[in-house]
XYZ file of C-alpha atoms in Angstrom:
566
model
C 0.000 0.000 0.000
C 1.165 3.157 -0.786
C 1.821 6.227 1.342
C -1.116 8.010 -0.139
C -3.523 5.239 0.192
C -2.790 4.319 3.554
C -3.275 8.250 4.380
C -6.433 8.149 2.736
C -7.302 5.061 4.959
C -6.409 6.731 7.911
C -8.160 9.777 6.985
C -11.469 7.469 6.572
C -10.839 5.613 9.767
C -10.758 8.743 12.036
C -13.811 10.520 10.028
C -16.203 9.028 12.666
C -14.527 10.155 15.455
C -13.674 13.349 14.301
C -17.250 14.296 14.429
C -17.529 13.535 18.161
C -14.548 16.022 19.023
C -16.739 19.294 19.323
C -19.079 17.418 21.780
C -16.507 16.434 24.165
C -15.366 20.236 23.957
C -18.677 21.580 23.848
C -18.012 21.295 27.939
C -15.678 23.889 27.871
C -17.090 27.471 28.980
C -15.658 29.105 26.482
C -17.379 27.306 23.758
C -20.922 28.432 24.942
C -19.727 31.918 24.437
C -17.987 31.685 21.316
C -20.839 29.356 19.323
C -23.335 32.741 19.438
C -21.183 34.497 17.115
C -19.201 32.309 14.644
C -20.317 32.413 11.219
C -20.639 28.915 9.149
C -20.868 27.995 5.361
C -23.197 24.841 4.608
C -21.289 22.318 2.886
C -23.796 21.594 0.283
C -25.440 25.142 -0.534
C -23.171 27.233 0.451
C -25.079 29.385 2.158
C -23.440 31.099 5.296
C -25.186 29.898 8.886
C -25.184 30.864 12.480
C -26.000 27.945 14.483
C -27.590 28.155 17.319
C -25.829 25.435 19.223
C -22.709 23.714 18.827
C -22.207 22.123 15.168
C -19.515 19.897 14.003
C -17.433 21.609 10.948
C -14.352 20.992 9.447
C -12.080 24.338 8.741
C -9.550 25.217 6.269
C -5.566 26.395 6.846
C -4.461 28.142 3.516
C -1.940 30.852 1.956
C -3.879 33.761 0.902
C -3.826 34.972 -2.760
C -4.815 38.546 -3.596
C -7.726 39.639 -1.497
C -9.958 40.331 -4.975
C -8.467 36.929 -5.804
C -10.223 34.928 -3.116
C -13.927 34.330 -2.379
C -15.374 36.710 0.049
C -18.217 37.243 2.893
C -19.470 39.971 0.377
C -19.285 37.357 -2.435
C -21.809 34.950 -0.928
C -24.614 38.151 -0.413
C -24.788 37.430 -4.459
C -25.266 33.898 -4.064
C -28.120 32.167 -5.762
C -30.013 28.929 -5.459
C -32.171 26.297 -7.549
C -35.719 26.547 -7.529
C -35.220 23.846 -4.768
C -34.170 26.659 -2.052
C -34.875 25.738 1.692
C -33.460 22.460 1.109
C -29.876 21.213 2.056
C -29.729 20.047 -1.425
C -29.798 22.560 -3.093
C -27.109 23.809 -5.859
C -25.681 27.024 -5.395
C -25.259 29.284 -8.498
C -22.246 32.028 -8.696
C -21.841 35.055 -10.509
C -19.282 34.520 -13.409
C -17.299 37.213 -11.814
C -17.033 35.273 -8.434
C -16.266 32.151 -10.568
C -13.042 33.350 -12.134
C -11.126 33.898 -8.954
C -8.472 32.544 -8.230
C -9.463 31.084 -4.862
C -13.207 29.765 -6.181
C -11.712 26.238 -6.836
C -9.836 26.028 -3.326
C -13.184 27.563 -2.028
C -15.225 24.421 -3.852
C -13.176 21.703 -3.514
C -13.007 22.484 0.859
C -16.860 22.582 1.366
C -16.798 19.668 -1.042
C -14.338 17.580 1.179
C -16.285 18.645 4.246
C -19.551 17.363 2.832
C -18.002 13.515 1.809
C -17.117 13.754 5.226
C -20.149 13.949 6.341
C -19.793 17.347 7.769
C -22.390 19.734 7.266
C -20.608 23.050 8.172
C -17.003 24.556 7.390
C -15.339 27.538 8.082
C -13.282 30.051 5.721
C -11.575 32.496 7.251
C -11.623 34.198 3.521
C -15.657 34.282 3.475
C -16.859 33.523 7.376
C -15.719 37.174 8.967
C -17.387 40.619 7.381
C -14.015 42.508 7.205
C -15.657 45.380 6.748
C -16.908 45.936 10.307
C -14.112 46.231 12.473
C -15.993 44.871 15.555
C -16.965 41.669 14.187
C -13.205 41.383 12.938
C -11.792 42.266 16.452
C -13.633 39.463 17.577
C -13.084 36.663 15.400
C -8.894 37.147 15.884
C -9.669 36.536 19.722
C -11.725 34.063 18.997
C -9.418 32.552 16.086
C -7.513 30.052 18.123
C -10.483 28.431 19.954
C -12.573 28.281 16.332
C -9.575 25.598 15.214
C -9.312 24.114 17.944
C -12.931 22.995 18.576
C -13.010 21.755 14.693
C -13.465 18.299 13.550
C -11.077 18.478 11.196
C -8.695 20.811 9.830
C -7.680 20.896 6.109
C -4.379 22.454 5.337
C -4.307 23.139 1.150
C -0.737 24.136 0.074
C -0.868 25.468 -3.332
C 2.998 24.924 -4.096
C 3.183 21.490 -3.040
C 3.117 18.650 -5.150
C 4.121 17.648 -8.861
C 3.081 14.578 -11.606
C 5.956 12.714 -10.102
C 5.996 13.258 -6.614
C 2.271 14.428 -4.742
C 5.021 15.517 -1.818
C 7.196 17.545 -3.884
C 8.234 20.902 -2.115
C 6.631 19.821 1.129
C 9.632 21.024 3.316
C 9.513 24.408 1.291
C 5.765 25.518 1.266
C 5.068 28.823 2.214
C 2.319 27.915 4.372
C 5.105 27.095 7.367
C 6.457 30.569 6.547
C 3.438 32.367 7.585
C 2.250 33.683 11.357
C -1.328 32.982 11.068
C -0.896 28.900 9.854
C 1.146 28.878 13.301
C -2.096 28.541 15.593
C -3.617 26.595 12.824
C -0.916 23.593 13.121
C -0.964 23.350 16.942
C -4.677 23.948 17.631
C -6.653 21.489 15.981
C -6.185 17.562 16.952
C -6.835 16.788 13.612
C -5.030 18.348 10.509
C -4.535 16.412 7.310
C -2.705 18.172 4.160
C -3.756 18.287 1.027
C -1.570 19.064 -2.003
C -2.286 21.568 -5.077
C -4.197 19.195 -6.488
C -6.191 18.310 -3.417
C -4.582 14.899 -3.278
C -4.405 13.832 0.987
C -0.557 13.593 1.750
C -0.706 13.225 4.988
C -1.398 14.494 8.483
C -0.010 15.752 11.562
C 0.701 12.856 13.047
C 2.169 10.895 10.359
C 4.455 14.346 9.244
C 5.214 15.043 13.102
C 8.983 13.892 12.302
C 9.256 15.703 9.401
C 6.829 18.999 11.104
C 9.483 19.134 14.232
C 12.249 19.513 11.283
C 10.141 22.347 9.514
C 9.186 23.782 12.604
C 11.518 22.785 15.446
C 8.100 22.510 17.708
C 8.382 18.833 19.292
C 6.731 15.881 18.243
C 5.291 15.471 21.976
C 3.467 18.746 21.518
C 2.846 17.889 18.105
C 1.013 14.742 19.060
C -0.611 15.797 21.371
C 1.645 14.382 24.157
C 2.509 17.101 25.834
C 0.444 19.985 26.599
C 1.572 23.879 25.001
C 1.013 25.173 28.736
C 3.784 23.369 29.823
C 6.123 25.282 27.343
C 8.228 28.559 28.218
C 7.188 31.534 27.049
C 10.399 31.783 24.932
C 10.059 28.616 23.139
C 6.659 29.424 22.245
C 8.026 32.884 20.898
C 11.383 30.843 18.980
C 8.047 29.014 17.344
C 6.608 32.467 15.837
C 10.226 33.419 14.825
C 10.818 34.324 11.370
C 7.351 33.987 10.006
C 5.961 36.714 8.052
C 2.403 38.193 8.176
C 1.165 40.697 5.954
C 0.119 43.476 8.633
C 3.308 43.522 11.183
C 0.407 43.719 13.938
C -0.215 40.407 13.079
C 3.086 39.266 14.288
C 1.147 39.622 18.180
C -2.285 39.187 16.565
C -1.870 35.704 15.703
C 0.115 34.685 18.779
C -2.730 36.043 21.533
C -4.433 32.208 21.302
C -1.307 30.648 21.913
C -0.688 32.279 24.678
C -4.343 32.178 26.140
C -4.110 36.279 25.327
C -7.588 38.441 24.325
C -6.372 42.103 23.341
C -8.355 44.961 21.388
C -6.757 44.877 17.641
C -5.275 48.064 16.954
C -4.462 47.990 13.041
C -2.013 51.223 12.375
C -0.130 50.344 16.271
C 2.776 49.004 13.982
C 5.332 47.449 16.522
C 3.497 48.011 19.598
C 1.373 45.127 18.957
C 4.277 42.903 20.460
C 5.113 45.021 23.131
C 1.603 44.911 24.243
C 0.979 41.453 24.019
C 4.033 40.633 25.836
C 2.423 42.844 28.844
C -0.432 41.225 28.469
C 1.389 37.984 29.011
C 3.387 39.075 31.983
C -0.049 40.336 34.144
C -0.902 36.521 34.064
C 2.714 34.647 34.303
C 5.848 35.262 36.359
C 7.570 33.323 33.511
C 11.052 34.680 32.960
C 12.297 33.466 29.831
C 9.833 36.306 28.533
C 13.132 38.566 29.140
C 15.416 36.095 27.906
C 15.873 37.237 24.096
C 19.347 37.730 22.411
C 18.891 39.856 19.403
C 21.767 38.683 17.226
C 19.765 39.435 13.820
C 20.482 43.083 13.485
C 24.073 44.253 13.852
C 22.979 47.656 13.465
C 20.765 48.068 16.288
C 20.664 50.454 19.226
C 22.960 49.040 21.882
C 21.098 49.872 24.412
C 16.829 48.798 24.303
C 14.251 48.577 26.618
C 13.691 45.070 28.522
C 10.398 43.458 26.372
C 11.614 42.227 23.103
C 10.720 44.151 19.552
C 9.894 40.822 17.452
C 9.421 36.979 17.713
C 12.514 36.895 15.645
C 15.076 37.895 18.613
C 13.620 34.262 19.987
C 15.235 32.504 17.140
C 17.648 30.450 19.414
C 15.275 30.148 22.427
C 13.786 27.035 21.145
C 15.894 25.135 24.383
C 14.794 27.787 27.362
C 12.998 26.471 30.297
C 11.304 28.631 33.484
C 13.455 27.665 36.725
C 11.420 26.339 39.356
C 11.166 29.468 42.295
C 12.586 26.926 45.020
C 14.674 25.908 43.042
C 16.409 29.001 41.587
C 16.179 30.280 45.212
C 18.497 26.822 46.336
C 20.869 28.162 43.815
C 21.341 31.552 45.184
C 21.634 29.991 48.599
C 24.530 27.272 47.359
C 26.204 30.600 46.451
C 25.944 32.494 49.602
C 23.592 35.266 48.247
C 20.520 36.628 50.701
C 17.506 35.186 49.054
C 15.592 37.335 51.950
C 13.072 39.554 49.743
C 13.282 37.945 45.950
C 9.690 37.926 45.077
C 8.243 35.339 42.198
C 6.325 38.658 41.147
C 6.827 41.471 39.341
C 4.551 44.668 38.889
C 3.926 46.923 35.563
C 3.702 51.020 36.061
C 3.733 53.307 33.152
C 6.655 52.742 31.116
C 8.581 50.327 33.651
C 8.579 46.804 35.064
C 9.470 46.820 38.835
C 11.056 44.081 39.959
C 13.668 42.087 42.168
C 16.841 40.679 40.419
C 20.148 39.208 41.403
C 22.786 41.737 40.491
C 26.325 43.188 40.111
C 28.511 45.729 38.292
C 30.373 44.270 35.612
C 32.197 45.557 32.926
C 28.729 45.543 30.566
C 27.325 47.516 32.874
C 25.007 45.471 35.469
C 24.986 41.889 35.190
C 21.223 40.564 36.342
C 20.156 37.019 36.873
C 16.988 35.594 35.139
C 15.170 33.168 36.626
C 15.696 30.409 33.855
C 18.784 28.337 31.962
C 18.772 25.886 29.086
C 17.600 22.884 29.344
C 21.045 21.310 28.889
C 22.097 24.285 31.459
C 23.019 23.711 35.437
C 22.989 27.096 35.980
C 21.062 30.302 34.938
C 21.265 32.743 32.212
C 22.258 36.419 33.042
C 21.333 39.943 30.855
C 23.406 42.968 30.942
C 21.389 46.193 32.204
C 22.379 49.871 32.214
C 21.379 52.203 34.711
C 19.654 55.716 33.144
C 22.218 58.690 34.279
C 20.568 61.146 36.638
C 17.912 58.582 37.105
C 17.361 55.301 39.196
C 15.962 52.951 35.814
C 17.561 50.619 33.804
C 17.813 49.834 30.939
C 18.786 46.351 28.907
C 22.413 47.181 27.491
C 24.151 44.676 25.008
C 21.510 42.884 23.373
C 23.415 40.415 21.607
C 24.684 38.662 25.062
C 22.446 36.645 26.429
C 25.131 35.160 29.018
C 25.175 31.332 30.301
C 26.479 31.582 33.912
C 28.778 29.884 35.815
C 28.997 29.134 39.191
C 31.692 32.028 39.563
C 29.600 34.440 37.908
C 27.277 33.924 40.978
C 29.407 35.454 43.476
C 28.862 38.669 44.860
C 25.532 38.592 43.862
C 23.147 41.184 45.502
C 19.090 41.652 45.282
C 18.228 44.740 43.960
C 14.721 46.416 43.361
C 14.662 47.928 40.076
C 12.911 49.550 37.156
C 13.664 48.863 34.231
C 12.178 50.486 31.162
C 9.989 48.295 28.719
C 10.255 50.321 25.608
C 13.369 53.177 24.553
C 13.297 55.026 22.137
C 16.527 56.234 20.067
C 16.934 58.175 16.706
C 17.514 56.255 13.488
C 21.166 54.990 13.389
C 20.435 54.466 9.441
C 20.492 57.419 7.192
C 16.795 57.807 6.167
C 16.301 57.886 2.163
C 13.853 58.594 -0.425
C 13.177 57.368 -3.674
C 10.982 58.910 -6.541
C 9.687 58.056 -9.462
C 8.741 60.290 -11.995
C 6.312 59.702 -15.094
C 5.201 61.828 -18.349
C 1.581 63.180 -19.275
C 3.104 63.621 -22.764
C 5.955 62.899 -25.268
C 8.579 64.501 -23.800
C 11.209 62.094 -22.600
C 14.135 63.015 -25.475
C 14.218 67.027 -23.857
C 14.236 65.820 -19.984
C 17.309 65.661 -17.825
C 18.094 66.193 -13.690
C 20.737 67.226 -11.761
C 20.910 66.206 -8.120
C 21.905 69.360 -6.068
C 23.884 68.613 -2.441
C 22.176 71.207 -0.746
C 18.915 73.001 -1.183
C 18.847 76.460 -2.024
C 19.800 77.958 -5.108
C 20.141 75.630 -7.697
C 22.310 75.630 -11.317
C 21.748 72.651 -13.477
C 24.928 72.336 -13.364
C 25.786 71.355 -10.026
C 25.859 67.994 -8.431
C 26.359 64.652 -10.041
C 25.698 66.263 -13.841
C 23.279 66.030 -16.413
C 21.199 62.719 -16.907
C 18.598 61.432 -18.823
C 15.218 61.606 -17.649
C 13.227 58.348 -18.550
C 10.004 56.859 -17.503
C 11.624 54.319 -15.283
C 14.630 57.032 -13.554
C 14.279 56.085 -9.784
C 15.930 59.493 -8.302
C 17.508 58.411 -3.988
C 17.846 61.519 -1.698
C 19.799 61.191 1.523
C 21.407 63.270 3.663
C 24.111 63.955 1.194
C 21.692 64.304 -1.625
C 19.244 66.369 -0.801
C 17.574 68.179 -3.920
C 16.661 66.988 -6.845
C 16.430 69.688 -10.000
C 14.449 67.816 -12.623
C 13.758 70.044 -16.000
C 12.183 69.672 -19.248
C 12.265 71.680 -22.620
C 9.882 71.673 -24.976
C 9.902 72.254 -28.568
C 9.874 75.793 -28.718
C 12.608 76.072 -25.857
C 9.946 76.661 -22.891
C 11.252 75.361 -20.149
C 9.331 73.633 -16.549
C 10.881 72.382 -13.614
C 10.194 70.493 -11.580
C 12.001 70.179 -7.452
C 12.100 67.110 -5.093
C 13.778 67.127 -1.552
C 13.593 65.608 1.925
C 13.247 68.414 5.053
C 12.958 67.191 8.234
C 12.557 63.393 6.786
C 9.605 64.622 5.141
C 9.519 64.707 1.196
C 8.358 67.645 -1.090
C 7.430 68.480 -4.520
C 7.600 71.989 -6.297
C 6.690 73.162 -9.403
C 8.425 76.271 -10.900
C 7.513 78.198 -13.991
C 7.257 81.757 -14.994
C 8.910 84.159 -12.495
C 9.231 81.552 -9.629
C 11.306 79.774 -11.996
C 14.071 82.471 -12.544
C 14.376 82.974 -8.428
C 15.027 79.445 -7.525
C 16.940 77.709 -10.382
C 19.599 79.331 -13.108
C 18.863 77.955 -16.133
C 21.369 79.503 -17.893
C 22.501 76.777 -19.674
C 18.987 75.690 -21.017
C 18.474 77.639 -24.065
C 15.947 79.743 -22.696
C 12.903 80.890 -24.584
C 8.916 81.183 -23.599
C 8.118 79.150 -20.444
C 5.170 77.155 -20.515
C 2.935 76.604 -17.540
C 1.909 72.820 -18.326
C 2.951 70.147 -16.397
C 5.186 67.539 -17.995
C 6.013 65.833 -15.236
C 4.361 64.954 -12.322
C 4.695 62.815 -9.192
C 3.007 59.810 -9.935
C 0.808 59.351 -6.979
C -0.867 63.320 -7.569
C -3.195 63.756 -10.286
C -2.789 67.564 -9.896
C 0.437 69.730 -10.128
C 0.368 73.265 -8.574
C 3.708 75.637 -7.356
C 2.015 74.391 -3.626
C 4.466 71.808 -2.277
C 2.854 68.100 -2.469
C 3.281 65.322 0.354
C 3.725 61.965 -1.117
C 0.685 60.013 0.263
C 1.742 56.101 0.934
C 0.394 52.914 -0.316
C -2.931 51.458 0.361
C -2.333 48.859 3.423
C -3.016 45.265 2.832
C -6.010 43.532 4.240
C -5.749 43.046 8.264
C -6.470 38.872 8.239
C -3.906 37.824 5.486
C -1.876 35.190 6.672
């Protein structure tokens, strides 16, 4: 028998008791609460549901394609049905304009796997949520996590897996194990078969688990169901998340809040914060330390000296191996080593901008060396972070993030408790020079009689300054920087008129001016333009105005993406 067929066998055998799975978890609280809300598409005529009381349903784990690309909740409002409507049987008809997507197939053949299982309801995340109130999306990331893991079954399509050779082909590679939302989606569900491009079963997570803890570096145990997620540290949970992508950076902490048993407001536009608030959120209901034990090795760049929470899942990278020390424990370590364990609380409180709490320390040459409560799980002793103490003022801050030090027992001498503050978040300026890059197209034939100059500093400007003349095309991509801060841009037309056009960066902010007429002779010399009649038109313009006026222009920036994409 081959691997394929006895997947498909296994798939069959556990069908049955699949559908008994949201039952047994119907117990749970939390499922009474969440069932009033979630949204469901019938298998068979695709019409969306709200059940009443709990249903069995099978949900779907994919890569998003273009949001126009995939079928949406404001799709199925254009749904129709046979003359037979009312009945479970009947067929759905689609628009031809919903048809041609991209995602109608994947969106057919799930509901159609659901149904030969037997399962009258599914979930999309594409077409089950109304994006377009932000209330009802709010809700359904909170309640994300606990939607897959009260399904029946989980189906995990990977569109770049699979060839006529090999139905496995690429496995290792797919970009679904690149992605932060398909995180939750592995561990949550007990039951998660995956399905290649061609919706051919390949296997599941059990029968991958060997080959998921190589993709993944999350253990088989917890794969399997073995071992519960509770009884992971926080930073091996986080060295999970690390490098995955998502296509809002909010949803870097979005998609982790289930994991961590973590309900937050969603704050699209909080950029980075996100993390740092979910991280807080974390902390006001566990005293677990490897939270602080992140070594950001990734960017060599970076500000020596941050605040104590981490700025991405990524500085977890290595923290796959870092366990929570025991309090009697770590406290029977200080004591081998002579230091007062009189006052070293398991807590730790949150003010403003600060954590306050109690740490083993001493001067050392980094600055302060403090003592976490946690080690490797190879380690005998624990790991130690370097903190700097704020001049003129009594907080700290965490100094050398690279080091994330493995004590010894000599490091432990000397050792004192301190009470501290230490800042969660710092804030430096940009260590990179900020640039700027513009592109510039035509609202006529004009191409052969444009040129720019790049001017060093803003002011007066002569065409002949700078870099020198060069030709203006449709594709010129023009950087400013600190050193290059002015761009003269000019056209001639074929009577000798001349327009120009200015670009710059002030205060990291860039601006556009046109110049004709007498504005034209005050700013720029154009001496050695042959001059003639100027003409008021605008050749060229920035590409995101439809207007051109001698009023400076902002450059407005792109559309964001949509908030769920994985």
């Amino acid at each position: 028998m081959s691997m394929i067929d006895a997947e498909n066998v296994l798939y069959n055998k556990w069908r049955p008791f699949s559908l008994f799975q949201p039952f047994l978890r119907a117990l749970r609280p939390i499922s009474s609460v969440w069932w009033r809300t979630m949204r469901l598409l019938h298998t068979k005529n695709l019409k969306l549901e709200t059940p009443t009381s709990v249903r069995p349903y099978a949900i779907l784990s994919h890569r998003w394609l273009a949001d126009r690309e995939e079928v949406s909740f404001q799709d199925l409002q254009h749904t129709q049905v046979s003359p037979s409507e009312g009945s479970d049987h009947a067929e759905p008809i689609f628009p031809s304009n919903i048809q041609s997507k991209q995602g109608f197939a994947k969106f057919q053949r799930a509901c159609e796997h659901a149904f030969q299982a037997h399962l009258k309801y599914i979930w999309i995340d594409t077409c089950c949520i109304d994006k377009s109130s932000s209330a009802e999306l709010s809700e359904a990331i909170n309640s994300m996590y606990a939607w897959y893991r009260d399904s029946a079954v989980c189906y995990v399509y990977l569109h770049d897996v699979g060839n006529d050779e090999d139905p496995q082909f690429g496995f290792e590679n797919a970009q679904w194990f690149k992605r932060g939302w398909t995180l939750q989606e592995l561990l949550a569900p007990d039951h998660v078969y995956f399905f290649n491009k061609d919706w051919i079963i390949i296997g599941s997570k059990a029968t991958f688990a060997s080959t998921l803890y190589q993709i993944t570096h999350i253990h088989q145990d917890i794969l399997l169901g073995n071992r519960h997620q509770r009884e992971s540290s926080i930073a091996e949970k986080m060295s999970w998340a690390a490098g995955r992508k998502t296509q809002r950076i909010e949803d870097r902490a979005y998609s982790l809040m289930g994991l961590f048993g973590i309900h937050m407001p969603i704050i699209y536009g909080e950029g980075d914060k996100a993390f740092k608030r979910l991280q807080l959120e974390i902390m006001k209901s566990s005293d677990d330390q490897t939270i602080f034990a992140w070594q950001d090795s990734i960017h060599s760049h970076s500000a020596r000296d941050r605040g104590l929470l981490a700025s991405t899942p990524d500085v977890f990278m290595g923290a796959s191996a870092v366990v929570a020390i025991d309090y009697s424990h770590f406290i029977n370590i200080l004591s081998k080593s002579r230091i007062p364990v009189d006052g070293l609380s398991r807590d730790y409180s949150i003010s403003n901008d600060g954590i306050q709490i109690t740490l083993p320390m001493k001067e050392a040459s980094e600055g302060w060396l403090a003592v976490l409560r946690c080690k490797g799980e190879d380690q005998e002793f624990p790991y130690g972070i370097y903190l700097k103490k704020i001049s003129g003022s009594d907080d700290f801050l965490r100094t050398s993030p690279t080091m994330l030090e493995q004590l010894e027992r000599k490091d432990l001498q000397h050792l004192t408790l301190r009470k501290i503050r230490i800042l969660v978040d710092h804030h430096t300026l940009p260590t990179t020079k900020r640039r700027q890059f513009f592109t510039f197209r035509s609202t006529d034939s004009v191409w052969k009689r444009c040129g720019y100059y790049v001017c060093p500093k803003p002011g007066g400007h002569d065409v002949g300054q700078g870099g020198g003349y060069k030709v203006l095309d449709p594709k010129t991509r023009i950087e400013l920087s600190n050193n290059m801060q002015c761009g003269c841009i000019y056209s001639q037309g074929p009577r000798g008129e001349v327009t120009v056009l200015l670009i710059g960066i002030e205060h990291h902010r860039p601006w556009v001016h046109l110049l004709a007429d007498a504005d034209l002779y005050r700013y720029v010399d154009t001496s050695p333009i042959r001059r003639q009649t100027l003409h008021n038109a605008s050749l060229v313009s920035s590409p995101t105005s439809s207007q051109s006026s001698s009023q400076a222009d902002l450059i407005s920036p792109p559309a964001p993406p949509s908030p769920t994409s994985p």
